[in-house]
PDB file of C-alpha atoms in Angstrom:
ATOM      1  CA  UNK A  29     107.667  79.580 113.618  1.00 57.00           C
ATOM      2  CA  UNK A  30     105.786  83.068 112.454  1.00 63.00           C
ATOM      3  CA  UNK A  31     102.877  82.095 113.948  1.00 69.00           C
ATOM      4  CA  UNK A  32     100.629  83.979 116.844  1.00 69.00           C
ATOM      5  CA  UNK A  33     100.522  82.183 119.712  1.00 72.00           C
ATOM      6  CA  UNK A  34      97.316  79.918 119.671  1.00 75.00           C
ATOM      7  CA  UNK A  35      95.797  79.217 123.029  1.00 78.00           C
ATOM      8  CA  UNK A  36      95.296  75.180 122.407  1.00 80.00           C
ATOM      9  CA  UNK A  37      94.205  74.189 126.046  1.00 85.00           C
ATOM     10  CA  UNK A  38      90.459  72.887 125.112  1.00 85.00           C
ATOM     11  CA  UNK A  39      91.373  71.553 121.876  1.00 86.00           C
ATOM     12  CA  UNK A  40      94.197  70.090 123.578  1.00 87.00           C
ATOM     13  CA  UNK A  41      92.159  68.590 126.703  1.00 91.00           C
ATOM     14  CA  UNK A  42      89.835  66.563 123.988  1.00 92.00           C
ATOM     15  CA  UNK A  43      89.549  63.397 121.935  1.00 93.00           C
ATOM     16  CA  UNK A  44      91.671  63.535 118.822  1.00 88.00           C
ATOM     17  CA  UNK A  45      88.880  63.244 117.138  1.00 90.00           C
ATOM     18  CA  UNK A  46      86.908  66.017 118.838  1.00 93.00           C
ATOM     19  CA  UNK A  47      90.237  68.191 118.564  1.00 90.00           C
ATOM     20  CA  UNK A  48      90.565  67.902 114.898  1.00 91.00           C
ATOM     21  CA  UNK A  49      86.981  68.707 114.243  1.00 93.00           C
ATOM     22  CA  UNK A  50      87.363  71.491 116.273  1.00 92.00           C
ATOM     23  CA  UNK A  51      90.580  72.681 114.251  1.00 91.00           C
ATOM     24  CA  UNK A  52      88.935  72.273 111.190  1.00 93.00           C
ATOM     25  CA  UNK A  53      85.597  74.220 112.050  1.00 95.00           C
ATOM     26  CA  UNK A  54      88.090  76.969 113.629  1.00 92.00           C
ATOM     27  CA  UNK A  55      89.516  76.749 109.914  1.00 94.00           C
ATOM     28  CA  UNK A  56      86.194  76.967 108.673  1.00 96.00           C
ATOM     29  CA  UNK A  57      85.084  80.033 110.295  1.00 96.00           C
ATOM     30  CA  UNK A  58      88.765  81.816 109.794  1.00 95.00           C
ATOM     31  CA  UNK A  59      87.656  81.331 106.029  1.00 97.00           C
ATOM     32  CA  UNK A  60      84.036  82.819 105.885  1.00 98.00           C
ATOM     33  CA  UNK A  61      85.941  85.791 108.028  1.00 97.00           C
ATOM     34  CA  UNK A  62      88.463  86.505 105.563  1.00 97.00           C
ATOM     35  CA  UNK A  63      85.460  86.239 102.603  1.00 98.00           C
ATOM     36  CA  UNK A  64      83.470  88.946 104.764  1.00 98.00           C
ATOM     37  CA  UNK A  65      86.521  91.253 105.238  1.00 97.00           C
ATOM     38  CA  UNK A  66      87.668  90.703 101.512  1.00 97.00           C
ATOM     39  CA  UNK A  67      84.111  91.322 100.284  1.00 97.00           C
ATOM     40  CA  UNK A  68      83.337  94.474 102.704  1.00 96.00           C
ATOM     41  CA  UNK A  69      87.365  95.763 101.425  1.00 95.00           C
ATOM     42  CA  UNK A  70      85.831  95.319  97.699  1.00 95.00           C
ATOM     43  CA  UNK A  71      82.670  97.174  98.196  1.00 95.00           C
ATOM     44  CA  UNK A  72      84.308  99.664 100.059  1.00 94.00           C
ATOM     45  CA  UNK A  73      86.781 100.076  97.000  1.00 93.00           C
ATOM     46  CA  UNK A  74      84.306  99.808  94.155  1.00 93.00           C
ATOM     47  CA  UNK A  75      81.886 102.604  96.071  1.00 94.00           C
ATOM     48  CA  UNK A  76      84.162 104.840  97.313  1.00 91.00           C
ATOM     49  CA  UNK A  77      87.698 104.501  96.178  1.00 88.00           C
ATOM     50  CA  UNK A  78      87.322 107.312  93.826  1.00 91.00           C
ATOM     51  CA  UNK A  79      87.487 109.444  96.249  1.00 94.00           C
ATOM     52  CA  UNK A  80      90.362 111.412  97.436  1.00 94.00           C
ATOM     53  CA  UNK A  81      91.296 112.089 101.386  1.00 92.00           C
ATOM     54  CA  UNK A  82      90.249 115.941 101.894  1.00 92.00           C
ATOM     55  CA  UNK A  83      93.130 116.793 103.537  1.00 92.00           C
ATOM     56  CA  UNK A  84      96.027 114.709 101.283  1.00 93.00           C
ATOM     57  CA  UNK A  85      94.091 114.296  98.162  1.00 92.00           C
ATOM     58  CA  UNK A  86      95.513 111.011  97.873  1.00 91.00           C
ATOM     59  CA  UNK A  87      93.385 108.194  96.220  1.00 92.00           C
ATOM     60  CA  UNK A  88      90.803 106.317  99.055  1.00 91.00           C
ATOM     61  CA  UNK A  89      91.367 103.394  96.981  1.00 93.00           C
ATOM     62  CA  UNK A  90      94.675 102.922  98.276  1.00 92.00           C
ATOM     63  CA  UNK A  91      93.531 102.786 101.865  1.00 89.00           C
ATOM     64  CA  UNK A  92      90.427 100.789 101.121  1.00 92.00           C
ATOM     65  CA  UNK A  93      92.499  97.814  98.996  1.00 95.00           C
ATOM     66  CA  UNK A  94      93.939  96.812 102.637  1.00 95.00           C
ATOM     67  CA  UNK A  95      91.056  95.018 103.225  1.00 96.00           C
ATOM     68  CA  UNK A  96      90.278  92.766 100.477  1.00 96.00           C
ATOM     69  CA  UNK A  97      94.663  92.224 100.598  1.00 97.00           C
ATOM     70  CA  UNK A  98      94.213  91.373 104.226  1.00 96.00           C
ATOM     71  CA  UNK A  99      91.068  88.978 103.358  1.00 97.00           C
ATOM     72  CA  UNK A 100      92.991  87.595 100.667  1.00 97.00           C
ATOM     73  CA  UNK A 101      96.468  86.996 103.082  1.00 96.00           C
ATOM     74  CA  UNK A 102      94.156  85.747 105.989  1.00 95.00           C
ATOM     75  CA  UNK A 103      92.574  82.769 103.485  1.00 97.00           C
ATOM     76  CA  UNK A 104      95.757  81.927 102.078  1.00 96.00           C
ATOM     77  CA  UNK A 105      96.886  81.128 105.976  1.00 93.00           C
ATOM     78  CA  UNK A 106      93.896  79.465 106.553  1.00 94.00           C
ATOM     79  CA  UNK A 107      93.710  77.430 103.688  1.00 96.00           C
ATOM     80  CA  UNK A 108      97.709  76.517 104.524  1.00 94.00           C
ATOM     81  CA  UNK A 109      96.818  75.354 108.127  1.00 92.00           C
ATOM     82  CA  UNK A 110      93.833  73.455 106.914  1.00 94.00           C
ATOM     83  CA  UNK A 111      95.886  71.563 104.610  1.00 94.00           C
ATOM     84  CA  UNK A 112      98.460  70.728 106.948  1.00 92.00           C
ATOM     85  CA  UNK A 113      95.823  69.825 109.375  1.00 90.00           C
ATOM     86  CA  UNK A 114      94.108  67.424 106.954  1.00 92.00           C
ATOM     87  CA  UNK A 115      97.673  65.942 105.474  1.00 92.00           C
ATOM     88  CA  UNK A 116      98.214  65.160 109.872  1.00 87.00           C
ATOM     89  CA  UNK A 117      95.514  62.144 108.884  1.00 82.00           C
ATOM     90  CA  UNK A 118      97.937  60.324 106.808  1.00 80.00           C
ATOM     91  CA  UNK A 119     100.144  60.230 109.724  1.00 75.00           C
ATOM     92  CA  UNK A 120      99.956  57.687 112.642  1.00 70.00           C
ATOM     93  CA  UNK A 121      99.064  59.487 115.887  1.00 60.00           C
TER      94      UNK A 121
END
């Protein structure tokens, strides 16, 4: 449960061995997505969080941390799904 619904019908309609490379290059890519959106979050923070909004005045770095906490929360589930993914071999089919 707490999960976004996944749309599974290829993976679903292939080998189990075709599936689960699939999953885990899906995994793959949801990592190197988080590492871009963490890493544009920390540039964006370390160039321009200094700055305050004109019309609040309050800190740009608290807008601009979302991102590298979102790239940081979005590995986290990856990593999580890849490990249950990869502790699935152990079990029988």
């Amino acid at each position: 449960g707490g999960q976004h619904v996944a749309v599974t019908l290829l993976v679903d309609a292939l080998p189990r061995c075709a599936g689960f490379a699939c999953r885990l290059a899906c995994h793959a890519l949801t990592l190197a997505t988080a590492f871009v959106i963490w890493r544009a979050g920390h540039v964006l923070l370390t160039l321009l969080g200094f700055m305050a909004a004109p019309g609040s005045g309050v800190p740009l770095a608290w807008v601009y941390v979302a991102m590298p906490v979102a790239g940081a929360m979005l590995a986290i589930e990856a990593l999580r799904l890849l490990v249950a993914d990869l502790s699935s071999l152990a079990r029988p089919a």
